[in-house]
CSV table of C-alpha atoms in Angstrom, one decimal:
chain,number,residue,atom,x,y,z
A,1,UNK,CA,122.2,120.7,71.7
A,2,UNK,CA,119.7,118.6,73.8
A,3,UNK,CA,121.4,116.9,76.7
A,4,UNK,CA,120.7,113.3,77.5
A,5,UNK,CA,120.4,111.7,80.9
A,6,UNK,CA,120.2,108.3,82.5
A,7,UNK,CA,119.3,107.3,86.1
A,8,UNK,CA,120.6,104.3,87.9
A,9,UNK,CA,118.4,103.8,91.0
A,10,UNK,CA,119.3,101.6,93.9
A,11,UNK,CA,117.3,100.3,96.9
A,12,UNK,CA,113.7,100.9,98.0
A,13,UNK,CA,110.5,101.6,96.1
A,14,UNK,CA,110.6,105.2,97.2
A,15,UNK,CA,113.9,105.5,95.2
A,16,UNK,CA,112.1,104.1,92.2
A,17,UNK,CA,109.4,106.8,92.6
A,18,UNK,CA,112.0,109.5,93.1
A,19,UNK,CA,113.8,108.4,89.9
A,20,UNK,CA,110.6,108.6,88.0
A,21,UNK,CA,110.0,112.2,89.3
A,22,UNK,CA,113.5,113.3,88.5
A,23,UNK,CA,113.1,111.9,85.0
A,24,UNK,CA,109.9,113.8,84.5
A,25,UNK,CA,111.5,117.1,85.8
A,26,UNK,CA,114.5,116.8,83.5
A,27,UNK,CA,112.3,115.9,80.5
A,28,UNK,CA,110.1,118.9,81.2
A,29,UNK,CA,113.3,121.0,80.8
A,30,UNK,CA,113.9,119.5,77.3
A,31,UNK,CA,116.4,116.8,78.3
A,32,UNK,CA,116.0,113.3,76.8
A,33,UNK,CA,116.3,110.0,78.8
A,34,UNK,CA,118.8,107.7,77.1
A,35,UNK,CA,122.4,106.5,77.5
A,36,UNK,CA,122.2,102.8,76.6
A,37,UNK,CA,121.8,99.9,79.0
A,38,UNK,CA,124.4,101.1,81.5
A,39,UNK,CA,123.5,104.7,81.1
A,40,UNK,CA,127.1,105.7,80.8
A,41,UNK,CA,126.7,107.0,77.2
A,42,UNK,CA,124.4,109.7,78.4
A,43,UNK,CA,125.6,113.3,78.9
A,44,UNK,CA,124.4,113.2,82.6
A,45,UNK,CA,124.4,110.0,84.7
A,46,UNK,CA,122.4,110.2,88.0
A,47,UNK,CA,123.2,107.6,90.7
A,48,UNK,CA,120.1,107.5,92.9
A,49,UNK,CA,121.3,105.9,96.1
A,50,UNK,CA,119.9,104.1,99.1
A,51,UNK,CA,121.4,103.9,102.6
A,52,UNK,CA,119.5,100.8,103.8
A,53,UNK,CA,121.8,98.1,102.4
A,54,UNK,CA,125.1,97.2,104.0
A,55,UNK,CA,128.2,99.3,103.1
A,56,UNK,CA,126.0,101.5,100.8
A,57,UNK,CA,128.6,104.3,100.7
A,58,UNK,CA,131.5,102.0,99.9
A,59,UNK,CA,129.5,100.4,97.1
A,60,UNK,CA,128.7,103.9,95.7
A,61,UNK,CA,132.5,104.8,95.6
A,62,UNK,CA,133.2,101.5,93.9
A,63,UNK,CA,130.5,102.2,91.3
A,64,UNK,CA,131.9,105.7,90.7
A,65,UNK,CA,135.4,104.3,90.2
A,66,UNK,CA,134.1,101.7,87.7
A,67,UNK,CA,132.2,104.4,85.8
A,68,UNK,CA,135.3,106.6,85.7
A,69,UNK,CA,137.5,103.8,84.4
A,70,UNK,CA,134.9,103.0,81.7
A,71,UNK,CA,134.7,106.7,80.8
A,72,UNK,CA,138.5,106.9,80.2
A,73,UNK,CA,138.3,103.9,77.9
A,74,UNK,CA,135.4,105.3,76.0
A,75,UNK,CA,136.7,108.8,75.8
A,76,UNK,CA,133.4,110.1,77.2
A,77,UNK,CA,133.0,111.3,80.7
A,78,UNK,CA,129.3,112.0,81.7
A,79,UNK,CA,128.4,114.5,84.3
A,80,UNK,CA,127.9,112.5,87.4
A,81,UNK,CA,125.2,113.4,90.0
A,82,UNK,CA,124.8,111.5,93.2
A,83,UNK,CA,121.3,111.7,94.7
A,84,UNK,CA,119.3,109.9,97.4
A,85,UNK,CA,120.0,108.9,101.0
A,86,UNK,CA,123.7,108.3,100.6
A,87,UNK,CA,124.1,111.7,99.1
A,88,UNK,CA,122.3,113.2,102.2
A,89,UNK,CA,124.5,111.2,104.6
A,90,UNK,CA,127.8,111.7,102.9
A,91,UNK,CA,127.4,115.2,101.5
A,92,UNK,CA,130.5,117.0,100.2
A,93,UNK,CA,132.6,114.0,101.4
A,94,UNK,CA,131.5,112.3,98.1
A,95,UNK,CA,133.1,114.9,96.0
A,96,UNK,CA,136.2,114.9,98.2
A,97,UNK,CA,136.6,111.1,97.9
A,98,UNK,CA,135.4,110.9,94.3
A,99,UNK,CA,136.6,113.8,92.1
A,100,UNK,CA,134.6,112.5,89.1
A,101,UNK,CA,131.3,113.5,90.9
A,102,UNK,CA,129.9,116.9,89.8
A,103,UNK,CA,126.8,117.2,91.9
A,104,UNK,CA,125.5,115.8,95.2
A,105,UNK,CA,121.8,116.3,95.8
A,106,UNK,CA,119.7,115.1,98.8
A,107,UNK,CA,116.3,113.3,98.5
A,108,UNK,CA,114.4,116.4,99.5
A,109,UNK,CA,116.2,118.6,97.0
A,110,UNK,CA,116.0,116.6,93.7
A,111,UNK,CA,113.3,119.0,92.4
A,112,UNK,CA,116.1,121.5,92.0
A,113,UNK,CA,118.2,119.1,89.9
A,114,UNK,CA,117.4,120.8,86.5
A,115,UNK,CA,118.6,124.2,87.9
A,116,UNK,CA,121.8,122.6,89.4
A,117,UNK,CA,122.6,120.9,86.1
A,118,UNK,CA,122.2,124.2,84.3
A,119,UNK,CA,124.6,125.8,86.8
A,120,UNK,CA,127.0,123.0,86.2
A,121,UNK,CA,126.8,123.4,82.5
A,122,UNK,CA,127.6,127.1,82.9
A,123,UNK,CA,130.8,126.3,84.8
A,124,UNK,CA,129.9,125.8,88.4
A,125,UNK,CA,131.9,123.2,90.2
A,126,UNK,CA,131.2,120.7,93.0
A,127,UNK,CA,127.6,121.6,93.6
A,128,UNK,CA,126.0,120.2,96.9
A,129,UNK,CA,122.4,120.7,97.8
A,130,UNK,CA,121.3,118.9,101.0
A,131,UNK,CA,118.5,121.2,102.0
A,132,UNK,CA,115.6,119.3,103.8
A,133,UNK,CA,112.4,121.4,103.7
A,134,UNK,CA,109.1,119.7,104.4
A,135,UNK,CA,108.0,118.4,101.0
A,136,UNK,CA,107.9,121.6,98.8
A,137,UNK,CA,109.4,119.6,96.0
A,138,UNK,CA,106.0,118.1,95.2
A,139,UNK,CA,104.6,121.5,94.5
A,140,UNK,CA,107.2,122.2,91.8
A,141,UNK,CA,107.5,118.9,90.0
A,142,UNK,CA,105.7,118.5,86.6
A,143,UNK,CA,102.6,116.4,85.9
A,144,UNK,CA,103.0,112.6,86.0
A,145,UNK,CA,103.8,110.7,82.7
A,146,UNK,CA,102.6,107.3,81.8
A,147,UNK,CA,104.7,104.6,83.5
A,148,UNK,CA,102.7,101.4,83.1
A,149,UNK,CA,99.8,99.5,84.7
A,150,UNK,CA,101.2,99.8,88.2
A,151,UNK,CA,102.5,103.0,89.6
A,152,UNK,CA,104.1,104.3,92.8
A,153,UNK,CA,102.8,107.4,94.6
A,154,UNK,CA,104.7,108.8,97.6
A,155,UNK,CA,102.3,110.2,100.2
A,156,UNK,CA,104.6,110.6,103.2
A,157,UNK,CA,108.3,110.9,103.9
A,158,UNK,CA,110.6,110.9,106.8
A,159,UNK,CA,110.4,109.1,110.2
A,160,UNK,CA,110.1,110.2,113.8
A,161,UNK,CA,110.5,106.7,115.3
A,162,UNK,CA,114.4,106.8,115.6
A,163,UNK,CA,114.9,103.0,115.6
A,164,UNK,CA,118.4,102.4,117.0
A,165,UNK,CA,119.6,100.8,113.7
A,166,UNK,CA,118.1,103.2,111.2
A,167,UNK,CA,119.4,106.2,109.3
A,168,UNK,CA,116.1,107.3,107.8
A,169,UNK,CA,115.4,110.1,110.3
A,170,UNK,CA,118.8,111.6,109.4
A,171,UNK,CA,118.6,111.2,105.6
A,172,UNK,CA,114.9,111.8,105.0
A,173,UNK,CA,114.1,114.0,107.9
A,174,UNK,CA,111.0,114.2,110.2
A,175,UNK,CA,107.7,112.7,109.2
A,176,UNK,CA,105.8,114.9,106.8
A,177,UNK,CA,102.6,114.2,104.9
A,178,UNK,CA,101.5,115.5,101.6
A,179,UNK,CA,98.0,117.1,101.4
A,180,UNK,CA,95.1,114.8,100.5
A,181,UNK,CA,94.0,116.9,97.4
A,182,UNK,CA,97.5,116.9,96.0
A,183,UNK,CA,97.8,113.1,96.4
A,184,UNK,CA,94.4,112.5,94.8
A,185,UNK,CA,95.3,114.7,91.8
A,186,UNK,CA,98.6,112.8,91.3
A,187,UNK,CA,96.7,109.6,91.4
A,188,UNK,CA,94.2,110.9,88.8
A,189,UNK,CA,97.2,111.8,86.6
A,190,UNK,CA,98.6,108.3,87.0
A,191,UNK,CA,95.2,106.7,86.1
A,192,UNK,CA,94.9,109.0,83.0
A,193,UNK,CA,98.3,107.8,82.0
A,194,UNK,CA,97.3,104.1,82.1
A,195,UNK,CA,97.8,103.0,85.7
A,196,UNK,CA,95.3,100.5,87.1
A,197,UNK,CA,97.2,99.8,90.3
A,198,UNK,CA,98.6,102.4,92.7
A,199,UNK,CA,101.0,101.7,95.5
A,200,UNK,CA,101.1,104.3,98.2
A,201,UNK,CA,104.6,104.9,99.6
A,202,UNK,CA,106.1,106.3,102.7
A,203,UNK,CA,108.9,105.6,105.2
A,204,UNK,CA,105.9,105.2,107.6
A,205,UNK,CA,103.1,105.3,105.1
A,206,UNK,CA,100.4,104.7,107.6
A,207,UNK,CA,101.6,107.7,109.6
A,208,UNK,CA,100.0,109.8,106.9
A,209,UNK,CA,97.6,112.5,108.1
A,210,UNK,CA,96.0,115.6,106.7
A,211,UNK,CA,94.1,117.5,109.5
A,212,UNK,CA,91.6,115.1,111.0
A,213,UNK,CA,92.0,112.6,108.1
A,214,UNK,CA,94.1,109.5,108.5
A,215,UNK,CA,95.4,106.7,106.4
A,216,UNK,CA,92.1,104.9,106.1
A,217,UNK,CA,90.5,108.0,104.7
A,218,UNK,CA,93.3,108.4,102.2
A,219,UNK,CA,92.8,104.9,100.8
A,220,UNK,CA,89.1,105.5,100.6
A,221,UNK,CA,89.7,108.7,98.6
A,222,UNK,CA,92.0,107.0,96.1
A,223,UNK,CA,89.6,104.1,95.7
A,224,UNK,CA,86.8,106.6,94.7
A,225,UNK,CA,88.7,107.6,91.6
A,226,UNK,CA,87.3,106.1,88.4
A,227,UNK,CA,89.8,103.7,86.9
A,228,UNK,CA,91.6,102.7,90.1
A,229,UNK,CA,91.4,98.9,90.1
A,230,UNK,CA,93.9,98.1,92.8
A,231,UNK,CA,95.5,99.8,95.8
A,232,UNK,CA,98.6,98.7,97.8
A,233,UNK,CA,100.7,100.5,100.4
A,234,UNK,CA,104.2,100.1,102.0
A,235,UNK,CA,105.9,100.4,104.5
A,236,UNK,CA,103.8,100.4,107.6
A,237,UNK,CA,104.9,100.8,111.3
A,238,UNK,CA,103.0,98.7,113.8
A,239,UNK,CA,102.5,101.8,116.1
A,240,UNK,CA,100.8,103.8,113.4
A,241,UNK,CA,98.1,101.2,112.7
A,242,UNK,CA,94.6,102.5,113.2
A,243,UNK,CA,91.2,100.9,113.3
A,244,UNK,CA,90.2,102.7,110.1
A,245,UNK,CA,93.2,101.3,108.4
A,246,UNK,CA,92.3,97.8,109.5
A,247,UNK,CA,88.7,98.2,108.5
A,248,UNK,CA,89.7,99.4,105.0
A,249,UNK,CA,90.8,95.9,104.2
A,250,UNK,CA,87.3,94.7,104.7
A,251,UNK,CA,85.4,97.7,103.3
A,252,UNK,CA,87.4,98.8,100.2
A,253,UNK,CA,87.4,96.2,97.4
A,254,UNK,CA,90.3,97.9,95.6
A,255,UNK,CA,92.6,97.5,98.6
A,256,UNK,CA,94.5,94.3,97.9
A,257,UNK,CA,94.7,91.5,100.6
A,258,UNK,CA,98.4,92.2,101.2
A,259,UNK,CA,100.0,93.7,104.3
A,260,UNK,CA,103.7,94.5,104.8
A,261,UNK,CA,104.2,95.1,108.5
A,262,UNK,CA,107.8,95.0,109.6
A,263,UNK,CA,108.5,93.5,113.1
A,264,UNK,CA,112.4,93.3,112.9
A,265,UNK,CA,112.7,90.8,115.8
A,266,UNK,CA,110.6,88.4,117.9
A,267,UNK,CA,112.4,89.2,121.1
A,268,UNK,CA,110.9,91.8,123.5
A,269,UNK,CA,114.3,92.5,124.8
A,270,UNK,CA,115.8,93.2,121.4
A,271,UNK,CA,112.7,95.1,120.3
A,272,UNK,CA,113.2,97.4,123.3
A,273,UNK,CA,116.9,97.8,122.4
A,274,UNK,CA,115.9,98.6,118.9
A,275,UNK,CA,113.5,101.3,120.2
A,276,UNK,CA,110.7,99.8,118.1
A,277,UNK,CA,108.0,101.0,120.5
A,278,UNK,CA,106.1,97.7,120.3
A,279,UNK,CA,106.5,94.2,121.7
A,280,UNK,CA,105.6,90.8,120.3
A,281,UNK,CA,102.2,90.7,122.1
A,282,UNK,CA,101.2,94.0,120.5
A,283,UNK,CA,102.3,92.8,117.1
A,284,UNK,CA,100.3,89.5,117.4
A,285,UNK,CA,97.3,91.5,118.4
A,286,UNK,CA,97.5,93.6,115.2
A,287,UNK,CA,97.9,90.5,113.1
A,288,UNK,CA,94.8,88.9,114.7
A,289,UNK,CA,92.8,92.1,114.1
A,290,UNK,CA,93.8,92.3,110.4
A,291,UNK,CA,93.0,88.7,109.8
A,292,UNK,CA,89.6,89.0,111.4
A,293,UNK,CA,88.8,91.7,108.8
A,294,UNK,CA,90.4,89.9,105.9
A,295,UNK,CA,91.1,86.1,106.5
A,296,UNK,CA,92.9,85.7,103.2
A,297,UNK,CA,95.4,88.5,103.9
A,298,UNK,CA,99.0,87.8,102.8
A,299,UNK,CA,101.3,89.1,105.5
A,300,UNK,CA,104.9,90.0,104.9
A,301,UNK,CA,107.6,91.5,107.1
A,302,UNK,CA,111.2,92.6,107.6
A,303,UNK,CA,113.7,91.0,110.0
A,304,UNK,CA,117.1,91.9,111.3
A,305,UNK,CA,119.3,89.2,112.8
A,306,UNK,CA,122.3,89.7,114.9
A,307,UNK,CA,121.3,93.1,116.4
A,308,UNK,CA,123.9,94.0,119.0
A,309,UNK,CA,123.4,91.9,122.2
A,310,UNK,CA,121.1,89.4,120.5
A,311,UNK,CA,121.4,86.1,122.3
A,312,UNK,CA,120.5,82.6,121.0
A,313,UNK,CA,117.3,82.8,123.2
A,314,UNK,CA,116.4,86.2,121.6
A,315,UNK,CA,116.8,84.6,118.1
A,316,UNK,CA,114.7,81.6,119.2
A,317,UNK,CA,112.0,84.2,120.0
A,318,UNK,CA,112.2,85.5,116.4
A,319,UNK,CA,111.8,82.0,115.0
A,320,UNK,CA,108.8,81.3,117.3
A,321,UNK,CA,107.2,84.6,116.1
A,322,UNK,CA,107.6,83.6,112.5
A,323,UNK,CA,106.1,80.2,113.2
A,324,UNK,CA,103.1,81.7,115.0
A,325,UNK,CA,102.4,84.4,112.3
A,326,UNK,CA,103.0,82.4,109.1
A,327,UNK,CA,104.3,84.8,106.5
A,328,UNK,CA,103.6,84.8,102.8
A,329,UNK,CA,107.0,86.3,102.3
A,330,UNK,CA,109.6,88.3,104.3
A,331,UNK,CA,112.8,90.2,103.8
A,332,UNK,CA,115.6,89.3,106.3
A,333,UNK,CA,119.1,90.8,106.7
A,334,UNK,CA,122.1,90.6,109.0
A,335,UNK,CA,122.5,93.7,111.2
A,336,UNK,CA,125.1,96.1,109.8
A,337,UNK,CA,126.1,99.3,111.6
A,338,UNK,CA,125.1,102.7,110.3
A,339,UNK,CA,127.4,105.6,111.2
A,340,UNK,CA,125.6,107.9,113.6
A,341,UNK,CA,123.0,105.5,114.8
A,342,UNK,CA,122.9,104.4,118.5
A,343,UNK,CA,123.3,100.7,117.7
A,344,UNK,CA,126.5,101.3,115.8
A,345,UNK,CA,128.1,102.7,119.1
A,346,UNK,CA,127.3,99.6,121.1
A,347,UNK,CA,130.2,97.4,122.2
A,348,UNK,CA,128.3,94.1,122.1
A,349,UNK,CA,128.3,93.6,118.3
A,350,UNK,CA,127.6,90.1,117.1
A,351,UNK,CA,130.2,88.0,115.3
A,352,UNK,CA,129.7,87.9,111.6
A,353,UNK,CA,129.7,84.1,111.5
A,354,UNK,CA,127.0,84.0,114.2
A,355,UNK,CA,124.9,86.5,112.2
A,356,UNK,CA,125.3,84.5,109.0
A,357,UNK,CA,124.3,81.2,110.6
A,358,UNK,CA,121.2,82.7,112.2
A,359,UNK,CA,120.2,84.4,109.0
A,360,UNK,CA,120.5,81.0,107.2
A,361,UNK,CA,118.2,79.4,109.7
A,362,UNK,CA,115.6,82.2,109.5
A,363,UNK,CA,115.6,82.4,105.7
A,364,UNK,CA,115.1,78.6,105.5
A,365,UNK,CA,112.0,78.9,107.7
A,366,UNK,CA,110.7,81.9,105.8
A,367,UNK,CA,111.2,80.2,102.4
A,368,UNK,CA,109.3,77.2,103.7
A,369,UNK,CA,106.4,79.4,104.7
A,370,UNK,CA,106.5,81.3,101.4
A,371,UNK,CA,106.3,78.0,99.4
A,372,UNK,CA,103.5,76.8,101.6
A,373,UNK,CA,101.5,80.0,101.1
A,374,UNK,CA,101.9,79.7,97.3
A,375,UNK,CA,100.8,76.1,97.4
A,376,UNK,CA,97.7,76.9,99.3
A,377,UNK,CA,96.8,79.3,96.5
A,378,UNK,CA,96.7,76.5,94.0
A,379,UNK,CA,93.1,75.8,92.9
A,380,UNK,CA,91.9,79.4,93.5
A,381,UNK,CA,90.7,81.7,90.7
A,382,UNK,CA,91.8,85.4,90.9
A,383,UNK,CA,92.5,88.5,88.9
A,384,UNK,CA,96.0,88.9,87.5
A,385,UNK,CA,97.3,92.3,86.4
A,386,UNK,CA,99.6,91.7,83.4
A,387,UNK,CA,102.9,93.6,83.8
A,388,UNK,CA,105.5,92.2,81.4
A,389,UNK,CA,106.3,89.5,78.9
A,390,UNK,CA,107.7,86.2,80.0
A,391,UNK,CA,110.6,84.3,78.6
A,392,UNK,CA,108.7,82.1,76.3
A,393,UNK,CA,106.5,83.1,73.2
A,394,UNK,CA,103.0,84.0,74.3
A,395,UNK,CA,104.0,84.0,78.0
A,396,UNK,CA,103.1,86.9,80.3
A,397,UNK,CA,103.8,87.7,83.9
A,398,UNK,CA,101.4,89.5,86.2
A,399,UNK,CA,100.6,89.9,89.9
A,400,UNK,CA,97.9,88.2,91.9
A,401,UNK,CA,96.0,90.2,94.6
A,402,UNK,CA,98.5,88.7,97.1
A,403,UNK,CA,101.4,90.2,95.1
A,404,UNK,CA,102.5,86.8,93.8
A,405,UNK,CA,104.1,86.6,90.4
A,406,UNK,CA,101.9,84.5,88.1
A,407,UNK,CA,102.8,83.2,84.7
A,408,UNK,CA,100.0,82.9,82.1
A,409,UNK,CA,100.3,81.9,78.5
A,410,UNK,CA,98.1,83.5,75.8
A,411,UNK,CA,99.4,85.4,72.7
A,412,UNK,CA,96.5,87.8,72.7
A,413,UNK,CA,97.4,89.4,76.0
A,414,UNK,CA,99.0,92.8,76.5
A,415,UNK,CA,100.7,94.7,79.4
A,416,UNK,CA,97.9,96.3,81.5
A,417,UNK,CA,95.3,93.6,80.9
A,418,UNK,CA,93.4,92.4,84.0
A,419,UNK,CA,92.5,88.8,83.4
A,420,UNK,CA,90.9,86.0,85.4
A,421,UNK,CA,93.0,82.9,85.9
A,422,UNK,CA,93.0,79.7,87.9
A,423,UNK,CA,96.3,79.1,89.8
A,424,UNK,CA,97.3,75.6,88.8
A,425,UNK,CA,100.9,75.1,90.2
A,426,UNK,CA,103.2,76.8,92.6
A,427,UNK,CA,106.9,77.2,93.2
A,428,UNK,CA,108.8,79.3,95.8
A,429,UNK,CA,108.9,82.4,93.7
A,430,UNK,CA,106.0,82.3,91.3
A,431,UNK,CA,102.9,80.4,90.3
A,432,UNK,CA,101.4,79.3,87.0
A,433,UNK,CA,97.9,80.4,86.0
A,434,UNK,CA,95.4,79.0,83.5
A,435,UNK,CA,93.6,81.9,81.7
A,436,UNK,CA,89.8,81.8,82.3
A,437,UNK,CA,88.5,85.1,81.0
A,438,UNK,CA,89.7,88.5,79.9
A,439,UNK,CA,88.1,90.6,82.6
A,440,UNK,CA,88.9,94.0,81.2
A,441,UNK,CA,91.6,95.3,78.8
A,442,UNK,CA,93.8,98.3,79.5
């Protein structure tokens, strides 16, 4: 009998990509993706985890407990596999703490998931695979399947920066880049499957290299593929920015005017403690160079408040950096310790109430800037890539070149259409567009 599976993915965009690739690998072995809205009706339930969020491991154990209780009520216990970065960090401890788990598979080993599930079905118990080779999984995964008008494509994994707060080097391994030809071939498969926009992914995506080719050349190669209408990329590290990458925003029409460049703090003292390997002056210089090439660039970032030892003066430096840059959007979080990282061992941790109060002030400023950016867009005409239906009849939601959500109303539209619209009103999280022309259909 054909086994069914469901994947519940948490966290970053790379986890979304990994979930898609696991699904394709399992379907290639004859399994079917199903299991209802919660996924718990499936024969196999895969929890694809992320270690970036606060208390990620504890949240995983809570989720496993909830699933187990529901399984007892329903009289159906799925095979539970834990994959992703929490799997790599916790390893066999997951099975020790949560006996309902059958498999633990790290993010560099998920290509072996079909074989591991076959061993489990044959009677093997408590399977753990945390091997971390340098990207051979991509050589064994099946061809890409249609996923929609916008698709993720991982080009690089791992990180060599060892920021003091981050577990990525320990859960994803050292920086490793896929070969240019393999990436272009996967992009071609995605386009053949209906993708019009491709987002290149990596822990440090702009650290990608293949021989003497760097990230700018990779973007150029993807743009040369017929059918690629839009290219985006995330996440970038300031120290890996090159002149070719900056020039690409002026020279390659398919590269969208959007840059996610995490800074984490505006304080040079905190940046040094974080081991970020850049200071605020270096960051400002990059922003100026990008904007010189593409004045309409939407810039977004990541911030951590309450890093150990952060003073009110340090936090004021973060606020001043935000005011000087002017962000279209940003993600901001309170610092939370990650076991095994240098920052977690420091004895000058910041009180939770102080962190919360600083985060509130920072987010208020960032939300003000986001709304201002959206309002400045009103009156412009741009292309909108339609991604899904809206809540009202005839309503559709798509993305602007600046990654804003735009609502347009026209009953003749379909997912994947690329339309021309005038932006007529703006809120903090989305804009409304008036349809002008159907540029091209999917």
